[in-house]
PDB file of C-alpha atoms in Angstrom:
ATOM      1  CA  MET B   1      -7.818  86.202 -12.028  1.00 76.00           C
ATOM      2  CA  ILE B   2      -6.208  83.818 -14.499  1.00 89.00           C
ATOM      3  CA  PHE B   3      -7.392  80.235 -14.896  1.00 95.00           C
ATOM      4  CA  THR B   4      -5.138  77.610 -16.450  1.00 95.00           C
ATOM      5  CA  GLN B   5      -8.243  76.095 -18.085  1.00 95.00           C
ATOM      6  CA  LYS B   6     -10.311  78.299 -20.380  1.00 94.00           C
ATOM      7  CA  TRP B   7     -13.282  75.942 -20.204  1.00 95.00           C
ATOM      8  CA  ILE B   8     -13.381  76.330 -16.401  1.00 97.00           C
ATOM      9  CA  GLU B   9     -13.239  80.107 -16.750  1.00 95.00           C
ATOM     10  CA  ASN B  10     -16.156  80.021 -19.199  1.00 94.00           C
ATOM     11  CA  ALA B  11     -18.181  77.790 -16.885  1.00 96.00           C
ATOM     12  CA  VAL B  12     -17.585  80.154 -13.966  1.00 96.00           C
ATOM     13  CA  LYS B  13     -18.698  83.131 -16.073  1.00 95.00           C
ATOM     14  CA  ARG B  14     -21.871  81.262 -16.937  1.00 94.00           C
ATOM     15  CA  VAL B  15     -22.800  80.376 -13.345  1.00 96.00           C
ATOM     16  CA  LEU B  16     -22.030  83.931 -12.190  1.00 95.00           C
ATOM     17  CA  ASN B  17     -23.752  85.483 -15.204  1.00 92.00           C
ATOM     18  CA  CYS B  18     -20.769  87.762 -15.862  1.00 88.00           C
ATOM     19  CA  LYS B  19     -22.204  90.102 -18.478  1.00 74.00           C
ATOM     20  CA  ASP B  20     -18.989  92.103 -18.861  1.00 78.00           C
ATOM     21  CA  GLY B  21     -16.897  88.926 -19.135  1.00 80.00           C
ATOM     22  CA  VAL B  22     -14.837  89.758 -16.040  1.00 88.00           C
ATOM     23  CA  ILE B  23     -14.702  87.530 -12.957  1.00 93.00           C
ATOM     24  CA  SER B  24     -13.954  89.518  -9.828  1.00 91.00           C
ATOM     25  CA  ASP B  25     -12.522  88.066  -6.620  1.00 91.00           C
ATOM     26  CA  LYS B  26     -15.725  89.066  -4.840  1.00 93.00           C
ATOM     27  CA  ASP B  27     -18.008  87.444  -7.409  1.00 94.00           C
ATOM     28  CA  ILE B  28     -16.308  84.048  -7.363  1.00 96.00           C
ATOM     29  CA  THR B  29     -16.777  83.803  -3.586  1.00 97.00           C
ATOM     30  CA  ARG B  30     -20.498  83.454  -4.353  1.00 97.00           C
ATOM     31  CA  ILE B  31     -19.821  79.884  -5.522  1.00 98.00           C
ATOM     32  CA  LYS B  32     -20.471  77.698  -2.463  1.00 98.00           C
ATOM     33  CA  TYR B  33     -20.493  74.207  -3.964  1.00 98.00           C
ATOM     34  CA  LEU B  34     -17.826  72.852  -6.315  1.00 98.00           C
ATOM     35  CA  HIS B  35     -17.461  69.354  -7.739  1.00 98.00           C
ATOM     36  CA  ILE B  36     -14.553  69.069 -10.164  1.00 98.00           C
ATOM     37  CA  GLY B  37     -12.220  66.538 -11.761  1.00 97.00           C
ATOM     38  CA  GLU B  38     -12.360  63.596 -14.130  1.00 95.00           C
ATOM     39  CA  THR B  39     -15.276  61.338 -14.991  1.00 90.00           C
ATOM     40  CA  PHE B  40     -15.025  57.578 -15.255  1.00 81.00           C
ATOM     41  CA  ASP B  41     -15.191  58.130 -19.040  1.00 83.00           C
ATOM     42  CA  ASN B  42     -11.965  60.174 -18.974  1.00 82.00           C
ATOM     43  CA  GLU B  43     -13.661  63.514 -19.507  1.00 92.00           C
ATOM     44  CA  PHE B  44     -13.110  66.472 -17.210  1.00 96.00           C
ATOM     45  CA  PHE B  45     -16.078  68.118 -15.525  1.00 97.00           C
ATOM     46  CA  ILE B  46     -17.129  70.954 -13.256  1.00 98.00           C
ATOM     47  CA  GLN B  47     -20.334  71.374 -11.235  1.00 98.00           C
ATOM     48  CA  MET B  48     -21.113  74.539  -9.283  1.00 98.00           C
ATOM     49  CA  SER B  49     -23.881  76.105  -7.228  1.00 98.00           C
ATOM     50  CA  LEU B  50     -24.370  79.494  -5.608  1.00 98.00           C
ATOM     51  CA  GLU B  51     -26.600  77.953  -2.939  1.00 98.00           C
ATOM     52  CA  ASN B  52     -25.271  77.153   0.526  1.00 97.00           C
ATOM     53  CA  PRO B  53     -24.952  73.351   0.693  1.00 97.00           C
ATOM     54  CA  PRO B  54     -26.773  71.557   3.519  1.00 96.00           C
ATOM     55  CA  LEU B  55     -24.727  70.342   6.471  1.00 95.00           C
ATOM     56  CA  PRO B  56     -23.961  67.643   7.237  1.00 95.00           C
ATOM     57  CA  PHE B  57     -23.425  67.048   3.542  1.00 96.00           C
ATOM     58  CA  VAL B  58     -24.496  63.938   1.651  1.00 95.00           C
ATOM     59  CA  SER B  59     -24.724  63.315  -2.091  1.00 94.00           C
ATOM     60  CA  ILE B  60     -27.462  60.798  -2.835  1.00 88.00           C
ATOM     61  CA  SER B  61     -26.297  60.437  -6.440  1.00 78.00           C
ATOM     62  CA  GLY B  62     -23.213  58.458  -5.368  1.00 67.00           C
ATOM     63  CA  GLY B  63     -22.814  55.082  -3.713  1.00 65.00           C
ATOM     64  CA  ASP B  64     -22.337  54.218  -0.050  1.00 79.00           C
ATOM     65  CA  GLU B  65     -19.306  56.439   0.509  1.00 85.00           C
ATOM     66  CA  TRP B  66     -21.138  59.166   2.429  1.00 89.00           C
ATOM     67  CA  GLY B  67     -22.286  56.591   4.945  1.00 88.00           C
ATOM     68  CA  PHE B  68     -19.080  54.564   5.207  1.00 89.00           C
ATOM     69  CA  CYS B  69     -16.139  56.737   4.088  1.00 92.00           C
ATOM     70  CA  CYS B  70     -16.665  59.937   6.097  1.00 93.00           C
ATOM     71  CA  VAL B  71     -15.042  61.176   9.285  1.00 95.00           C
ATOM     72  CA  ARG B  72     -15.836  64.127  11.528  1.00 96.00           C
ATOM     73  CA  ASP B  73     -14.634  65.650  14.808  1.00 95.00           C
ATOM     74  CA  ASP B  74     -12.081  63.510  16.714  1.00 95.00           C
ATOM     75  CA  ASN B  75     -12.211  60.737  14.114  1.00 95.00           C
ATOM     76  CA  LEU B  76     -11.160  63.236  11.466  1.00 96.00           C
ATOM     77  CA  LYS B  77      -8.247  64.546  13.527  1.00 96.00           C
ATOM     78  CA  ASN B  78      -7.110  61.025  14.406  1.00 95.00           C
ATOM     79  CA  PHE B  79      -7.280  59.954  10.762  1.00 95.00           C
ATOM     80  CA  ILE B  80      -5.072  62.892   9.741  1.00 96.00           C
ATOM     81  CA  ASP B  81      -2.548  62.079  12.478  1.00 96.00           C
ATOM     82  CA  GLN B  82      -2.523  58.442  11.376  1.00 95.00           C
ATOM     83  CA  THR B  83      -1.995  59.488   7.749  1.00 95.00           C
ATOM     84  CA  ILE B  84       0.917  61.752   8.709  1.00 96.00           C
ATOM     85  CA  GLU B  85       2.610  58.870  10.495  1.00 96.00           C
ATOM     86  CA  GLU B  86       2.019  56.376   7.672  1.00 95.00           C
ATOM     87  CA  GLU B  87       2.705  58.645   4.692  1.00 96.00           C
ATOM     88  CA  LYS B  88       5.356  61.054   5.996  1.00 93.00           C
ATOM     89  CA  ASN B  89       7.964  59.832   3.498  1.00 94.00           C
ATOM     90  CA  SER B  90       5.597  59.071   0.628  1.00 96.00           C
ATOM     91  CA  THR B  91       5.416  60.896  -2.704  1.00 96.00           C
ATOM     92  CA  ASP B  92       2.288  59.097  -3.907  1.00 96.00           C
ATOM     93  CA  ILE B  93      -0.563  59.592  -1.449  1.00 97.00           C
ATOM     94  CA  GLN B  94      -4.239  58.735  -1.933  1.00 96.00           C
ATOM     95  CA  LEU B  95      -6.464  59.228   1.100  1.00 96.00           C
ATOM     96  CA  SER B  96      -9.106  56.566   1.605  1.00 94.00           C
ATOM     97  CA  LEU B  97     -11.480  55.624   4.407  1.00 92.00           C
ATOM     98  CA  GLY B  98     -12.879  52.638   2.527  1.00 82.00           C
ATOM     99  CA  LEU B  99     -11.314  50.057   4.839  1.00 73.00           C
ATOM    100  CA  SER B 100     -10.838  52.221   7.901  1.00 75.00           C
ATOM    101  CA  SER B 101     -11.924  51.345  11.435  1.00 81.00           C
ATOM    102  CA  TYR B 102     -13.352  54.813  12.032  1.00 86.00           C
ATOM    103  CA  LYS B 103     -17.090  54.554  12.595  1.00 83.00           C
ATOM    104  CA  ASP B 104     -19.698  57.309  12.631  1.00 89.00           C
ATOM    105  CA  ASN B 105     -23.060  55.663  13.171  1.00 90.00           C
ATOM    106  CA  GLU B 106     -24.858  58.988  13.357  1.00 93.00           C
ATOM    107  CA  MET B 107     -23.488  60.034   9.966  1.00 92.00           C
ATOM    108  CA  ARG B 108     -24.274  56.625   8.503  1.00 91.00           C
ATOM    109  CA  GLU B 109     -27.869  56.817   9.659  1.00 93.00           C
ATOM    110  CA  TYR B 110     -28.251  60.332   8.294  1.00 94.00           C
ATOM    111  CA  ALA B 111     -26.746  59.383   4.910  1.00 93.00           C
ATOM    112  CA  TYR B 112     -29.636  56.999   4.259  1.00 92.00           C
ATOM    113  CA  SER B 113     -32.365  59.226   5.667  1.00 94.00           C
ATOM    114  CA  ASN B 114     -35.163  60.982   3.797  1.00 95.00           C
ATOM    115  CA  ARG B 115     -33.903  64.261   5.251  1.00 95.00           C
ATOM    116  CA  ALA B 116     -30.539  63.822   3.516  1.00 94.00           C
ATOM    117  CA  LYS B 117     -32.274  62.872   0.278  1.00 94.00           C
ATOM    118  CA  ARG B 118     -34.504  65.957   0.349  1.00 96.00           C
ATOM    119  CA  ALA B 119     -31.555  68.233   1.129  1.00 96.00           C
ATOM    120  CA  TRP B 120     -29.522  66.841  -1.777  1.00 96.00           C
ATOM    121  CA  ASN B 121     -32.425  67.008  -4.221  1.00 96.00           C
ATOM    122  CA  THR B 122     -32.935  70.686  -3.378  1.00 97.00           C
ATOM    123  CA  LEU B 123     -29.256  71.522  -3.908  1.00 97.00           C
ATOM    124  CA  GLU B 124     -29.030  69.432  -7.078  1.00 96.00           C
ATOM    125  CA  LYS B 125     -31.619  71.635  -8.786  1.00 97.00           C
ATOM    126  CA  SER B 126     -29.301  74.635  -8.460  1.00 97.00           C
ATOM    127  CA  ILE B 127     -26.162  72.948  -9.857  1.00 97.00           C
ATOM    128  CA  ILE B 128     -24.762  74.057 -13.216  1.00 96.00           C
ATOM    129  CA  SER B 129     -22.470  71.566 -14.975  1.00 96.00           C
ATOM    130  CA  ASP B 130     -19.985  71.493 -17.842  1.00 96.00           C
ATOM    131  CA  THR B 131     -17.593  68.913 -19.304  1.00 95.00           C
ATOM    132  CA  TYR B 132     -14.457  69.108 -21.424  1.00 95.00           C
ATOM    133  CA  TYR B 133     -12.540  66.676 -23.607  1.00 92.00           C
ATOM    134  CA  GLU B 134      -9.919  66.839 -26.330  1.00 89.00           C
ATOM    135  CA  GLU B 135      -9.199  64.200 -28.960  1.00 88.00           C
ATOM    136  CA  PHE B 136      -5.709  63.258 -30.113  1.00 88.00           C
ATOM    137  CA  GLU B 137      -4.637  60.899 -32.866  1.00 86.00           C
ATOM    138  CA  ASP B 138      -1.402  60.247 -31.018  1.00 90.00           C
ATOM    139  CA  ASP B 139      -1.719  58.339 -27.716  1.00 90.00           C
ATOM    140  CA  ALA B 140       1.431  59.865 -26.246  1.00 93.00           C
ATOM    141  CA  ALA B 141       0.169  63.402 -26.934  1.00 92.00           C
ATOM    142  CA  TYR B 142      -3.165  62.538 -25.347  1.00 90.00           C
ATOM    143  CA  ASP B 143      -1.497  61.103 -22.229  1.00 92.00           C
ATOM    144  CA  THR B 144       0.640  64.233 -21.859  1.00 93.00           C
ATOM    145  CA  TRP B 145      -2.406  66.513 -22.205  1.00 92.00           C
ATOM    146  CA  TYR B 146      -4.466  64.440 -19.799  1.00 91.00           C
ATOM    147  CA  GLU B 147      -1.830  64.259 -17.080  1.00 93.00           C
ATOM    148  CA  GLN B 148      -1.096  67.985 -17.346  1.00 94.00           C
ATOM    149  CA  SER B 149      -4.810  68.760 -17.168  1.00 94.00           C
ATOM    150  CA  GLN B 150      -5.084  66.795 -13.916  1.00 94.00           C
ATOM    151  CA  ILE B 151      -2.399  69.079 -12.457  1.00 95.00           C
ATOM    152  CA  ASN B 152      -3.660  72.362 -13.933  1.00 95.00           C
ATOM    153  CA  ILE B 153      -7.300  71.861 -12.930  1.00 96.00           C
ATOM    154  CA  ALA B 154      -6.090  71.261  -9.380  1.00 95.00           C
ATOM    155  CA  LYS B 155      -4.268  74.605  -9.495  1.00 95.00           C
ATOM    156  CA  ASP B 156      -7.460  76.408 -10.553  1.00 97.00           C
ATOM    157  CA  ILE B 157      -9.280  75.299  -7.394  1.00 97.00           C
ATOM    158  CA  VAL B 158      -7.439  77.963  -5.382  1.00 96.00           C
ATOM    159  CA  HIS B 159      -9.614  80.659  -7.007  1.00 97.00           C
ATOM    160  CA  PHE B 160     -12.809  79.323  -5.373  1.00 98.00           C
ATOM    161  CA  LYS B 161     -12.246  80.970  -1.997  1.00 97.00           C
ATOM    162  CA  GLY B 162     -15.916  81.005  -0.967  1.00 98.00           C
ATOM    163  CA  VAL B 163     -16.558  77.302  -1.488  1.00 98.00           C
ATOM    164  CA  GLU B 164     -18.036  75.409   1.477  1.00 98.00           C
ATOM    165  CA  VAL B 165     -18.350  71.937  -0.059  1.00 98.00           C
ATOM    166  CA  LEU B 166     -15.556  70.794  -2.376  1.00 98.00           C
ATOM    167  CA  ARG B 167     -15.609  67.442  -4.148  1.00 97.00           C
ATOM    168  CA  ILE B 168     -12.540  66.379  -6.155  1.00 97.00           C
ATOM    169  CA  ASN B 169     -12.222  63.421  -8.518  1.00 96.00           C
ATOM    170  CA  GLY B 170      -8.926  62.159  -9.904  1.00 95.00           C
ATOM    171  CA  LEU B 171      -6.746  65.274  -9.775  1.00 95.00           C
ATOM    172  CA  VAL B 172      -3.077  65.626  -8.823  1.00 95.00           C
ATOM    173  CA  PHE B 173      -1.671  68.001  -6.174  1.00 96.00           C
ATOM    174  CA  ASP B 174       1.852  68.725  -4.933  1.00 96.00           C
ATOM    175  CA  GLY B 175       0.594  68.829  -1.335  1.00 96.00           C
ATOM    176  CA  PHE B 176      -2.381  70.022   0.680  1.00 97.00           C
ATOM    177  CA  ASN B 177      -1.446  73.718   0.522  1.00 95.00           C
ATOM    178  CA  VAL B 178      -4.432  74.660  -1.626  1.00 95.00           C
ATOM    179  CA  PHE B 179      -6.831  73.959   1.249  1.00 96.00           C
ATOM    180  CA  LYS B 180      -5.067  76.592   3.352  1.00 94.00           C
ATOM    181  CA  GLU B 181      -6.419  79.191   0.914  1.00 94.00           C
ATOM    182  CA  LEU B 182     -10.050  78.021   1.188  1.00 97.00           C
ATOM    183  CA  SER B 183     -11.047  79.588   4.485  1.00 95.00           C
ATOM    184  CA  GLU B 184     -14.773  78.838   4.092  1.00 97.00           C
ATOM    185  CA  LEU B 185     -14.301  75.124   3.344  1.00 98.00           C
ATOM    186  CA  LYS B 186     -16.356  72.828   5.578  1.00 98.00           C
ATOM    187  CA  VAL B 187     -16.677  69.569   3.621  1.00 98.00           C
ATOM    188  CA  LEU B 188     -14.075  67.897   1.402  1.00 98.00           C
ATOM    189  CA  GLU B 189     -14.504  64.774  -0.706  1.00 97.00           C
ATOM    190  CA  LEU B 190     -11.459  63.189  -2.353  1.00 97.00           C
ATOM    191  CA  VAL B 191     -11.941  60.401  -4.892  1.00 95.00           C
ATOM    192  CA  GLU B 192      -8.914  58.775  -6.573  1.00 94.00           C
ATOM    193  CA  THR B 193      -6.993  61.996  -5.870  1.00 96.00           C
ATOM    194  CA  ASN B 194      -3.185  62.019  -5.665  1.00 96.00           C
ATOM    195  CA  PHE B 195      -0.846  64.096  -3.506  1.00 97.00           C
ATOM    196  CA  HIS B 196       2.951  64.118  -3.835  1.00 97.00           C
ATOM    197  CA  SER B 197       3.483  65.230  -0.234  1.00 96.00           C
ATOM    198  CA  ILE B 198       1.683  65.472   3.114  1.00 96.00           C
ATOM    199  CA  SER B 199       2.752  69.125   3.318  1.00 95.00           C
ATOM    200  CA  GLU B 200       0.009  71.201   5.025  1.00 96.00           C
ATOM    201  CA  ILE B 201      -2.239  68.140   5.523  1.00 97.00           C
ATOM    202  CA  GLN B 202      -2.951  69.534   9.001  1.00 97.00           C
ATOM    203  CA  GLU B 203      -5.242  72.027   7.217  1.00 96.00           C
ATOM    204  CA  LEU B 204      -7.787  69.234   6.830  1.00 97.00           C
ATOM    205  CA  LYS B 205      -8.343  69.194  10.583  1.00 97.00           C
ATOM    206  CA  LYS B 206     -10.381  72.394  10.255  1.00 97.00           C
ATOM    207  CA  LEU B 207     -13.025  70.554   8.208  1.00 98.00           C
ATOM    208  CA  GLU B 208     -16.428  69.518   9.515  1.00 97.00           C
ATOM    209  CA  GLN B 209     -16.449  66.469   7.223  1.00 97.00           C
ATOM    210  CA  LEU B 210     -13.824  64.578   5.241  1.00 97.00           C
ATOM    211  CA  CYS B 211     -14.960  61.890   2.799  1.00 95.00           C
ATOM    212  CA  CYS B 212     -12.267  60.030   0.842  1.00 95.00           C
ATOM    213  CA  TRP B 213     -12.286  56.779  -1.067  1.00 92.00           C
ATOM    214  CA  LEU B 214     -10.841  54.845  -3.985  1.00 90.00           C
ATOM    215  CA  ASP B 215     -12.951  53.343  -6.736  1.00 75.00           C
TER     216      ASP B 215
END
């Protein structure tokens, strides 16, 4: 397989311990947790684990979003239908549940529970992380590199076909087609993530959890 980003390829080889330097399609399906995108310091990052993430999924290291910006079951399907109606002609789409009327009291209670904290702490110990940044003397060259990286990193996500929990920060997608390729995906988090079309957004209805918010 060919990654657009060499630093992502190297990080994958490290988490899979690829001694021969070759990443097979079978090997990469061992990665079950993927958190990828941009940091608030304008670096790019990747976090991966081979462990099966706990479900329902909650990250204690964040803010309140897992308690207030998540939908499941009928709420998830209704949110997607509402988004299709509101964004069907849009070319700049950012999904967010920050101000939504969808309530999931059970999920909210779980997000603040000791059980969720213990589950996250166990998974966190297995996560391997890497970051990437390039410096440019010319601002225009930096902006071009940064914007292209947001697009290319998004394209590389399609290789992670075994991922069950996918968390994306600040990337740019043409549509939602990539999620059609991730047959094992159960939980998706989208933070400050842009889509140019609602094409294939119906794929999100297969999720067990959708968490999306804007900073």
